[in-house]
């Protein structure tokens, strides 16, 4: 057998594959870089340093004026009789609060009607008013200040305090030539100033107390002081001021004849 004919191998030359067109991508456009302008720095507001408070130099505090308190008048409870005092001897030889009058003077029932003074009383009134009389009262207990801690020096009696003694004292006789008080002398105290047998006094509590003397000459100035003190001792306990006996209204001012033969005064404090 003849050899088999080789099949003609037709070589088909493949045209080379067309290269795919490479589409060159345009490089992506760079994003426009927007250059941010540098961030504006926040304006730094420089605070002005706080203005220093004006230092007001305080002038040194004025020293409070030192008000010198007048020494408080001695309390009647600590007063003692002295050679020149006119303590009416209540509580000194008699029962507290009971009048112990000099032998020649007694308290009598006020006559009704009261006799009329028949002599010139002008010199008598001048003598008493010039004497600047003060009634001092002795109590069973110390007086107390009405407003403790204040400048008010007024004092009052405690509700349970009782009146034990009274003293009519004098600052002296007013001297017009020197404008001052001249201490009273014994001769002035023993001078007869009220030439009558009876003397009636209208007290602070509006009660009339009448005194009778056995002296034919009448009452001396000291006798009158004794009578006023005795009249107040027997009636002042009925008064009331801040809860206790009124011992504050003690200045005898403007002594005058009220009616008939009754004398009275305005009581200052």
PDB file of C-alpha atoms in Angstrom:
ATOM      1  CA  UNK A   1       0.000   0.000   0.000  1.00  0.00           C
ATOM      2  CA  UNK A   2       1.177   3.221  -0.935  1.00  0.00           C
ATOM      3  CA  UNK A   3       1.836   5.406   2.006  1.00  0.00           C
ATOM      4  CA  UNK A   4      -0.983   7.518   2.945  1.00  0.00           C
ATOM      5  CA  UNK A   5      -0.758  10.907   1.618  1.00  0.00           C
ATOM      6  CA  UNK A   6      -0.139  13.383   4.226  1.00  0.00           C
ATOM      7  CA  UNK A   7      -2.921  15.734   4.383  1.00  0.00           C
ATOM      8  CA  UNK A   8      -1.751  18.930   3.282  1.00  0.00           C
ATOM      9  CA  UNK A   9      -1.708  21.002   6.304  1.00  0.00           C
ATOM     10  CA  UNK A  10      -2.750  24.340   5.358  1.00  0.00           C
ATOM     11  CA  UNK A  11      -1.237  26.628   7.771  1.00  0.00           C
ATOM     12  CA  UNK A  12      -3.412  29.531   8.103  1.00  0.00           C
ATOM     13  CA  UNK A  13      -1.402  32.252   9.444  1.00  0.00           C
ATOM     14  CA  UNK A  14      -3.497  34.146  11.805  1.00  0.00           C
ATOM     15  CA  UNK A  15      -2.932  37.675  11.437  1.00  0.00           C
ATOM     16  CA  UNK A  16      -1.650  38.782  14.601  1.00  0.00           C
ATOM     17  CA  UNK A  17      -4.436  39.797  16.886  1.00  0.00           C
ATOM     18  CA  UNK A  18      -4.941  43.361  16.733  1.00  0.00           C
ATOM     19  CA  UNK A  19      -3.899  44.759  19.875  1.00  0.00           C
ATOM     20  CA  UNK A  20      -6.746  46.322  21.537  1.00  0.00           C
ATOM     21  CA  UNK A  21      -6.381  49.891  21.214  1.00  0.00           C
ATOM     22  CA  UNK A  22      -5.161  50.958  24.484  1.00  0.00           C
ATOM     23  CA  UNK A  23      -7.166  53.887  25.331  1.00  0.00           C
ATOM     24  CA  UNK A  24      -4.952  55.818  27.381  1.00  0.00           C
ATOM     25  CA  UNK A  25      -7.037  57.315  29.940  1.00  0.00           C
ATOM     26  CA  UNK A  26      -6.235  60.788  30.372  1.00  0.00           C
ATOM     27  CA  UNK A  27      -4.874  61.068  33.674  1.00  0.00           C
ATOM     28  CA  UNK A  28      -7.650  62.059  35.856  1.00  0.00           C
ATOM     29  CA  UNK A  29      -7.616  65.696  36.128  1.00  0.00           C
ATOM     30  CA  UNK A  30      -6.203  66.482  39.348  1.00  0.00           C
ATOM     31  CA  UNK A  31      -8.754  67.947  41.472  1.00  0.00           C
ATOM     32  CA  UNK A  32      -8.040  71.487  41.532  1.00  0.00           C
ATOM     33  CA  UNK A  33      -6.383  71.941  44.748  1.00  0.00           C
ATOM     34  CA  UNK A  34      -7.991  74.915  46.223  1.00  0.00           C
ATOM     35  CA  UNK A  35      -5.406  76.193  48.382  1.00  0.00           C
ATOM     36  CA  UNK A  36      -7.221  77.247  51.374  1.00  0.00           C
ATOM     37  CA  UNK A  37      -5.957  80.493  52.448  1.00  0.00           C
ATOM     38  CA  UNK A  38      -4.519  79.916  55.789  1.00  0.00           C
ATOM     39  CA  UNK A  39      -7.244  80.092  58.308  1.00  0.00           C
ATOM     40  CA  UNK A  40      -7.447  83.475  59.622  1.00  0.00           C
ATOM     41  CA  UNK A  41      -6.263  83.440  63.063  1.00  0.00           C
ATOM     42  CA  UNK A  42      -8.967  84.398  65.333  1.00  0.00           C
ATOM     43  CA  UNK A  43      -8.368  87.865  66.315  1.00  0.00           C
ATOM     44  CA  UNK A  44      -7.012  87.657  69.755  1.00  0.00           C
ATOM     45  CA  UNK A  45      -8.764  90.332  71.663  1.00  0.00           C
ATOM     46  CA  UNK A  46      -6.360  91.345  74.236  1.00  0.00           C
ATOM     47  CA  UNK A  47      -8.400  92.279  77.158  1.00  0.00           C
ATOM     48  CA  UNK A  48      -7.201  95.390  78.684  1.00  0.00           C
ATOM     49  CA  UNK A  49      -6.122  94.662  82.158  1.00  0.00           C
ATOM     50  CA  UNK A  50      -9.000  95.491  84.353  1.00  0.00           C
ATOM     51  CA  UNK A  51      -8.612  98.957  85.542  1.00  0.00           C
ATOM     52  CA  UNK A  52      -7.542  98.840  89.073  1.00  0.00           C
ATOM     53  CA  UNK A  53     -10.201 100.092  91.283  1.00  0.00           C
ATOM     54  CA  UNK A  54      -9.289 103.463  92.315  1.00  0.00           C
ATOM     55  CA  UNK A  55      -7.962 103.062  95.756  1.00  0.00           C
ATOM     56  CA  UNK A  56      -9.746 105.606  97.769  1.00  0.00           C
ATOM     57  CA  UNK A  57      -7.570 106.272 100.627  1.00  0.00           C
ATOM     58  CA  UNK A  58      -9.882 106.435 103.499  1.00  0.00           C
ATOM     59  CA  UNK A  59      -9.054 109.210 105.740  1.00  0.00           C
ATOM     60  CA  UNK A  60      -8.367 107.749 109.101  1.00  0.00           C
ATOM     61  CA  UNK A  61     -11.646 107.219 110.853  1.00  0.00           C
ATOM     62  CA  UNK A  62     -12.441 110.112 113.004  1.00  0.00           C
ATOM     63  CA  UNK A  63     -12.265 109.136 116.542  1.00  0.00           C
ATOM     64  CA  UNK A  64     -15.658 109.198 118.023  1.00  0.00           C
ATOM     65  CA  UNK A  65     -15.988 112.159 120.192  1.00  0.00           C
ATOM     66  CA  UNK A  66     -15.703 110.911 123.685  1.00  0.00           C
ATOM     67  CA  UNK A  67     -18.756 112.175 125.420  1.00  0.00           C
ATOM     68  CA  UNK A  68     -17.864 112.398 128.984  1.00  0.00           C
ATOM     69  CA  UNK A  69     -20.796 111.297 130.939  1.00  0.00           C
ATOM     70  CA  UNK A  70     -21.593 113.480 133.806  1.00  0.00           C
ATOM     71  CA  UNK A  71     -21.065 111.455 136.888  1.00  0.00           C
ATOM     72  CA  UNK A  72     -24.416 110.082 137.877  1.00  0.00           C
ATOM     73  CA  UNK A  73     -25.850 111.744 140.887  1.00  0.00           C
ATOM     74  CA  UNK A  74     -25.317 109.716 143.979  1.00  0.00           C
ATOM     75  CA  UNK A  75     -28.179 107.426 144.643  1.00  0.00           C
ATOM     76  CA  UNK A  76     -30.231 108.382 147.610  1.00  0.00           C
ATOM     77  CA  UNK A  77     -29.660 104.927 148.991  1.00  0.00           C
ATOM     78  CA  UNK A  78     -25.973 105.641 149.580  1.00  0.00           C
ATOM     79  CA  UNK A  79     -26.270 109.186 150.839  1.00  0.00           C
ATOM     80  CA  UNK A  80     -25.265 109.777 154.412  1.00  0.00           C
ATOM     81  CA  UNK A  81     -25.982 112.771 156.635  1.00  0.00           C
ATOM     82  CA  UNK A  82     -23.236 115.358 156.666  1.00  0.00           C
ATOM     83  CA  UNK A  83     -22.761 118.419 158.898  1.00  0.00           C
ATOM     84  CA  UNK A  84     -24.355 120.645 156.255  1.00  0.00           C
ATOM     85  CA  UNK A  85     -26.996 118.239 155.007  1.00  0.00           C
ATOM     86  CA  UNK A  86     -30.666 118.649 155.768  1.00  0.00           C
ATOM     87  CA  UNK A  87     -31.567 115.015 156.094  1.00  0.00           C
ATOM     88  CA  UNK A  88     -34.980 114.872 157.567  1.00  0.00           C
ATOM     89  CA  UNK A  89     -34.341 112.173 160.175  1.00  0.00           C
ATOM     90  CA  UNK A  90     -36.621 109.520 158.701  1.00  0.00           C
ATOM     91  CA  UNK A  91     -35.028 106.135 159.125  1.00  0.00           C
ATOM     92  CA  UNK A  92     -32.473 107.628 161.503  1.00  0.00           C
ATOM     93  CA  UNK A  93     -34.057 107.152 164.898  1.00  0.00           C
ATOM     94  CA  UNK A  94     -37.602 106.458 163.774  1.00  0.00           C
ATOM     95  CA  UNK A  95     -39.332 103.721 161.839  1.00  0.00           C
ATOM     96  CA  UNK A  96     -38.544 103.887 158.088  1.00  0.00           C
ATOM     97  CA  UNK A  97     -41.050 106.115 156.342  1.00  0.00           C
ATOM     98  CA  UNK A  98     -42.486 107.578 159.547  1.00  0.00           C
ATOM     99  CA  UNK A  99     -41.968 111.343 159.982  1.00  0.00           C
ATOM    100  CA  UNK A 100     -39.939 112.319 163.029  1.00  0.00           C
ATOM    101  CA  UNK A 101     -40.410 116.069 163.098  1.00  0.00           C
ATOM    102  CA  UNK A 102     -38.537 118.500 165.325  1.00  0.00           C
ATOM    103  CA  UNK A 103     -40.279 118.934 168.671  1.00  0.00           C
ATOM    104  CA  UNK A 104     -41.754 122.319 167.791  1.00  0.00           C
ATOM    105  CA  UNK A 105     -43.426 121.128 164.555  1.00  0.00           C
ATOM    106  CA  UNK A 106     -46.351 118.730 164.154  1.00  0.00           C
ATOM    107  CA  UNK A 107     -48.542 117.572 161.279  1.00  0.00           C
ATOM    108  CA  UNK A 108     -52.167 118.623 161.743  1.00  0.00           C
ATOM    109  CA  UNK A 109     -55.364 118.102 159.841  1.00  0.00           C
ATOM    110  CA  UNK A 110     -55.608 120.798 157.205  1.00  0.00           C
ATOM    111  CA  UNK A 111     -58.241 123.324 158.342  1.00  0.00           C
ATOM    112  CA  UNK A 112     -61.175 123.910 156.075  1.00  0.00           C
ATOM    113  CA  UNK A 113     -61.300 126.579 154.925  1.00  0.00           C
ATOM    114  CA  UNK A 114     -57.582 127.221 154.932  1.00  0.00           C
ATOM    115  CA  UNK A 115     -56.483 130.494 156.495  1.00  0.00           C
ATOM    116  CA  UNK A 116     -55.308 133.252 154.206  1.00  0.00           C
ATOM    117  CA  UNK A 117     -51.693 134.409 154.471  1.00  0.00           C
ATOM    118  CA  UNK A 118     -51.772 137.925 155.879  1.00  0.00           C
ATOM    119  CA  UNK A 119     -48.175 139.025 155.290  1.00  0.00           C
ATOM    120  CA  UNK A 120     -45.993 139.803 152.290  1.00  0.00           C
ATOM    121  CA  UNK A 121     -44.821 136.445 150.945  1.00  0.00           C
ATOM    122  CA  UNK A 122     -42.595 137.841 148.142  1.00  0.00           C
ATOM    123  CA  UNK A 123     -39.354 137.631 150.191  1.00  0.00           C
ATOM    124  CA  UNK A 124     -40.274 134.084 151.282  1.00  0.00           C
ATOM    125  CA  UNK A 125     -40.881 132.892 147.715  1.00  0.00           C
ATOM    126  CA  UNK A 126     -37.683 134.528 146.468  1.00  0.00           C
ATOM    127  CA  UNK A 127     -35.673 132.846 149.209  1.00  0.00           C
ATOM    128  CA  UNK A 128     -37.038 129.395 148.347  1.00  0.00           C
ATOM    129  CA  UNK A 129     -36.716 129.761 144.589  1.00  0.00           C
ATOM    130  CA  UNK A 130     -33.189 131.146 144.822  1.00  0.00           C
ATOM    131  CA  UNK A 131     -32.203 128.174 146.973  1.00  0.00           C
ATOM    132  CA  UNK A 132     -32.563 125.707 144.038  1.00  0.00           C
ATOM    133  CA  UNK A 133     -34.124 122.958 146.109  1.00  0.00           C
ATOM    134  CA  UNK A 134     -33.793 119.227 145.418  1.00  0.00           C
ATOM    135  CA  UNK A 135     -35.695 116.380 147.033  1.00  0.00           C
ATOM    136  CA  UNK A 136     -33.527 113.308 147.598  1.00  0.00           C
ATOM    137  CA  UNK A 137     -35.275 110.070 148.438  1.00  0.00           C
ATOM    138  CA  UNK A 138     -33.897 107.065 150.259  1.00  0.00           C
ATOM    139  CA  UNK A 139     -35.355 103.767 149.078  1.00  0.00           C
ATOM    140  CA  UNK A 140     -35.257 100.276 150.525  1.00  0.00           C
ATOM    141  CA  UNK A 141     -33.593  99.072 147.307  1.00  0.00           C
ATOM    142  CA  UNK A 142     -31.164 100.515 144.775  1.00  0.00           C
ATOM    143  CA  UNK A 143     -32.649 102.329 141.797  1.00  0.00           C
ATOM    144  CA  UNK A 144     -31.984 100.916 138.315  1.00  0.00           C
ATOM    145  CA  UNK A 145     -31.268 102.551 134.959  1.00  0.00           C
ATOM    146  CA  UNK A 146     -34.357 102.905 132.790  1.00  0.00           C
ATOM    147  CA  UNK A 147     -32.509 102.123 129.529  1.00  0.00           C
ATOM    148  CA  UNK A 148     -29.394 100.071 130.328  1.00  0.00           C
ATOM    149  CA  UNK A 149     -26.548 100.510 127.841  1.00  0.00           C
ATOM    150  CA  UNK A 150     -27.808 103.843 126.553  1.00  0.00           C
ATOM    151  CA  UNK A 151     -26.755 107.393 127.186  1.00  0.00           C
ATOM    152  CA  UNK A 152     -29.935 107.903 129.157  1.00  0.00           C
ATOM    153  CA  UNK A 153     -28.936 108.243 132.775  1.00  0.00           C
ATOM    154  CA  UNK A 154     -32.426 108.385 134.251  1.00  0.00           C
ATOM    155  CA  UNK A 155     -33.126 105.798 136.900  1.00  0.00           C
ATOM    156  CA  UNK A 156     -36.289 104.468 138.429  1.00  0.00           C
ATOM    157  CA  UNK A 157     -37.310 102.653 141.576  1.00  0.00           C
ATOM    158  CA  UNK A 158     -37.957  98.931 141.554  1.00  0.00           C
ATOM    159  CA  UNK A 159     -41.637  97.981 141.959  1.00  0.00           C
ATOM    160  CA  UNK A 160     -41.056  96.485 145.410  1.00  0.00           C
ATOM    161  CA  UNK A 161     -38.917  99.343 146.750  1.00  0.00           C
ATOM    162  CA  UNK A 162     -40.372 101.421 149.559  1.00  0.00           C
ATOM    163  CA  UNK A 163     -39.620 104.993 150.552  1.00  0.00           C
ATOM    164  CA  UNK A 164     -37.684 105.214 153.798  1.00  0.00           C
ATOM    165  CA  UNK A 165     -36.409 108.785 154.053  1.00  0.00           C
ATOM    166  CA  UNK A 166     -36.445 112.151 152.327  1.00  0.00           C
ATOM    167  CA  UNK A 167     -34.040 115.036 152.265  1.00  0.00           C
ATOM    168  CA  UNK A 168     -34.629 118.523 150.913  1.00  0.00           C
ATOM    169  CA  UNK A 169     -31.234 119.826 149.903  1.00  0.00           C
ATOM    170  CA  UNK A 170     -30.119 123.115 148.412  1.00  0.00           C
ATOM    171  CA  UNK A 171     -27.567 123.964 145.753  1.00  0.00           C
ATOM    172  CA  UNK A 172     -27.126 127.297 147.499  1.00  0.00           C
ATOM    173  CA  UNK A 173     -28.500 130.776 147.057  1.00  0.00           C
ATOM    174  CA  UNK A 174     -28.315 132.222 143.566  1.00  0.00           C
ATOM    175  CA  UNK A 175     -26.042 135.244 143.397  1.00  0.00           C
ATOM    176  CA  UNK A 176     -26.979 137.620 140.560  1.00  0.00           C
ATOM    177  CA  UNK A 177     -23.652 139.419 140.788  1.00  0.00           C
ATOM    178  CA  UNK A 178     -21.584 136.284 140.155  1.00  0.00           C
ATOM    179  CA  UNK A 179     -24.169 134.143 138.330  1.00  0.00           C
ATOM    180  CA  UNK A 180     -23.498 131.197 140.600  1.00  0.00           C
ATOM    181  CA  UNK A 181     -24.784 129.505 143.689  1.00  0.00           C
ATOM    182  CA  UNK A 182     -23.310 130.471 147.001  1.00  0.00           C
ATOM    183  CA  UNK A 183     -23.486 127.702 149.611  1.00  0.00           C
ATOM    184  CA  UNK A 184     -26.030 128.425 152.300  1.00  0.00           C
ATOM    185  CA  UNK A 185     -24.772 129.298 155.744  1.00  0.00           C
ATOM    186  CA  UNK A 186     -26.191 128.260 159.064  1.00  0.00           C
ATOM    187  CA  UNK A 187     -27.372 131.811 159.694  1.00  0.00           C
ATOM    188  CA  UNK A 188     -29.492 131.675 156.545  1.00  0.00           C
ATOM    189  CA  UNK A 189     -30.981 128.303 157.469  1.00  0.00           C
ATOM    190  CA  UNK A 190     -31.975 129.536 160.933  1.00  0.00           C
ATOM    191  CA  UNK A 191     -33.573 132.722 159.594  1.00  0.00           C
ATOM    192  CA  UNK A 192     -37.333 132.997 160.121  1.00  0.00           C
ATOM    193  CA  UNK A 193     -38.818 133.198 156.633  1.00  0.00           C
ATOM    194  CA  UNK A 194     -42.493 132.346 157.213  1.00  0.00           C
ATOM    195  CA  UNK A 195     -44.091 134.339 160.033  1.00  0.00           C
ATOM    196  CA  UNK A 196     -47.196 132.213 160.618  1.00  0.00           C
ATOM    197  CA  UNK A 197     -48.285 129.411 162.935  1.00  0.00           C
ATOM    198  CA  UNK A 198     -49.115 126.987 160.111  1.00  0.00           C
ATOM    199  CA  UNK A 199     -47.579 126.068 156.767  1.00  0.00           C
ATOM    200  CA  UNK A 200     -49.463 124.013 154.165  1.00  0.00           C
ATOM    201  CA  UNK A 201     -47.782 122.318 151.202  1.00  0.00           C
ATOM    202  CA  UNK A 202     -49.400 120.690 148.168  1.00  0.00           C
ATOM    203  CA  UNK A 203     -47.331 117.586 147.428  1.00  0.00           C
ATOM    204  CA  UNK A 204     -46.392 115.893 144.157  1.00  0.00           C
ATOM    205  CA  UNK A 205     -49.374 113.570 144.579  1.00  0.00           C
ATOM    206  CA  UNK A 206     -51.686 116.588 144.934  1.00  0.00           C
ATOM    207  CA  UNK A 207     -52.305 116.128 148.647  1.00  0.00           C
ATOM    208  CA  UNK A 208     -52.178 119.017 151.071  1.00  0.00           C
ATOM    209  CA  UNK A 209     -50.188 118.454 154.256  1.00  0.00           C
ATOM    210  CA  UNK A 210     -50.338 121.118 156.964  1.00  0.00           C
ATOM    211  CA  UNK A 211     -47.728 121.736 159.650  1.00  0.00           C
ATOM    212  CA  UNK A 212     -48.027 123.727 162.856  1.00  0.00           C
ATOM    213  CA  UNK A 213     -45.187 125.287 164.826  1.00  0.00           C
ATOM    214  CA  UNK A 214     -45.125 126.254 168.487  1.00  0.00           C
ATOM    215  CA  UNK A 215     -42.559 128.935 167.750  1.00  0.00           C
ATOM    216  CA  UNK A 216     -44.075 132.380 168.131  1.00  0.00           C
ATOM    217  CA  UNK A 217     -41.747 133.678 165.420  1.00  0.00           C
ATOM    218  CA  UNK A 218     -42.893 131.200 162.774  1.00  0.00           C
ATOM    219  CA  UNK A 219     -40.934 128.812 160.506  1.00  0.00           C
ATOM    220  CA  UNK A 220     -37.240 129.103 159.750  1.00  0.00           C
ATOM    221  CA  UNK A 221     -35.870 128.225 156.319  1.00  0.00           C
ATOM    222  CA  UNK A 222     -34.649 124.905 157.698  1.00  0.00           C
ATOM    223  CA  UNK A 223     -38.116 124.275 159.194  1.00  0.00           C
ATOM    224  CA  UNK A 224     -39.635 124.764 155.741  1.00  0.00           C
ATOM    225  CA  UNK A 225     -37.174 122.276 154.242  1.00  0.00           C
ATOM    226  CA  UNK A 226     -38.123 119.781 156.948  1.00  0.00           C
ATOM    227  CA  UNK A 227     -41.843 120.314 156.288  1.00  0.00           C
ATOM    228  CA  UNK A 228     -41.549 119.784 152.539  1.00  0.00           C
ATOM    229  CA  UNK A 229     -39.510 116.598 153.081  1.00  0.00           C
ATOM    230  CA  UNK A 230     -42.045 115.292 155.604  1.00  0.00           C
ATOM    231  CA  UNK A 231     -44.973 116.099 153.303  1.00  0.00           C
ATOM    232  CA  UNK A 232     -43.363 114.194 150.438  1.00  0.00           C
ATOM    233  CA  UNK A 233     -42.394 111.249 152.636  1.00  0.00           C
ATOM    234  CA  UNK A 234     -45.992 110.731 153.718  1.00  0.00           C
ATOM    235  CA  UNK A 235     -47.435 110.946 150.184  1.00  0.00           C
ATOM    236  CA  UNK A 236     -44.752 110.219 147.553  1.00  0.00           C
ATOM    237  CA  UNK A 237     -45.157 106.459 148.029  1.00  0.00           C
ATOM    238  CA  UNK A 238     -48.518 106.710 146.252  1.00  0.00           C
ATOM    239  CA  UNK A 239     -46.901 107.900 143.012  1.00  0.00           C
ATOM    240  CA  UNK A 240     -45.794 105.660 140.143  1.00  0.00           C
ATOM    241  CA  UNK A 241     -43.173 106.053 137.434  1.00  0.00           C
ATOM    242  CA  UNK A 242     -41.849 103.170 135.317  1.00  0.00           C
ATOM    243  CA  UNK A 243     -43.360 100.692 137.717  1.00  0.00           C
ATOM    244  CA  UNK A 244     -41.959 102.107 140.954  1.00  0.00           C
ATOM    245  CA  UNK A 245     -42.243 105.132 143.226  1.00  0.00           C
ATOM    246  CA  UNK A 246     -41.492 108.337 141.348  1.00  0.00           C
ATOM    247  CA  UNK A 247     -38.221 109.594 142.767  1.00  0.00           C
ATOM    248  CA  UNK A 248     -37.119 111.193 139.501  1.00  0.00           C
ATOM    249  CA  UNK A 249     -39.244 114.346 139.632  1.00  0.00           C
ATOM    250  CA  UNK A 250     -37.297 115.857 142.464  1.00  0.00           C
ATOM    251  CA  UNK A 251     -36.448 119.459 141.540  1.00  0.00           C
ATOM    252  CA  UNK A 252     -38.637 121.997 143.280  1.00  0.00           C
ATOM    253  CA  UNK A 253     -39.213 124.698 140.681  1.00  0.00           C
ATOM    254  CA  UNK A 254     -41.397 127.766 140.731  1.00  0.00           C
ATOM    255  CA  UNK A 255     -42.655 127.529 144.302  1.00  0.00           C
ATOM    256  CA  UNK A 256     -45.756 129.678 144.621  1.00  0.00           C
ATOM    257  CA  UNK A 257     -48.887 130.320 146.607  1.00  0.00           C
ATOM    258  CA  UNK A 258     -51.681 128.226 145.106  1.00  0.00           C
ATOM    259  CA  UNK A 259     -54.684 129.266 147.161  1.00  0.00           C
ATOM    260  CA  UNK A 260     -55.399 130.568 150.635  1.00  0.00           C
ATOM    261  CA  UNK A 261     -52.231 129.568 152.459  1.00  0.00           C
ATOM    262  CA  UNK A 262     -51.317 126.462 150.438  1.00  0.00           C
ATOM    263  CA  UNK A 263     -47.971 126.502 148.649  1.00  0.00           C
ATOM    264  CA  UNK A 264     -46.917 124.213 145.861  1.00  0.00           C
ATOM    265  CA  UNK A 265     -44.378 123.904 143.083  1.00  0.00           C
ATOM    266  CA  UNK A 266     -43.628 122.380 139.732  1.00  0.00           C
ATOM    267  CA  UNK A 267     -41.567 119.174 140.081  1.00  0.00           C
ATOM    268  CA  UNK A 268     -38.823 118.958 137.458  1.00  0.00           C
ATOM    269  CA  UNK A 269     -36.719 115.931 136.594  1.00  0.00           C
TER     270      UNK A 269
END
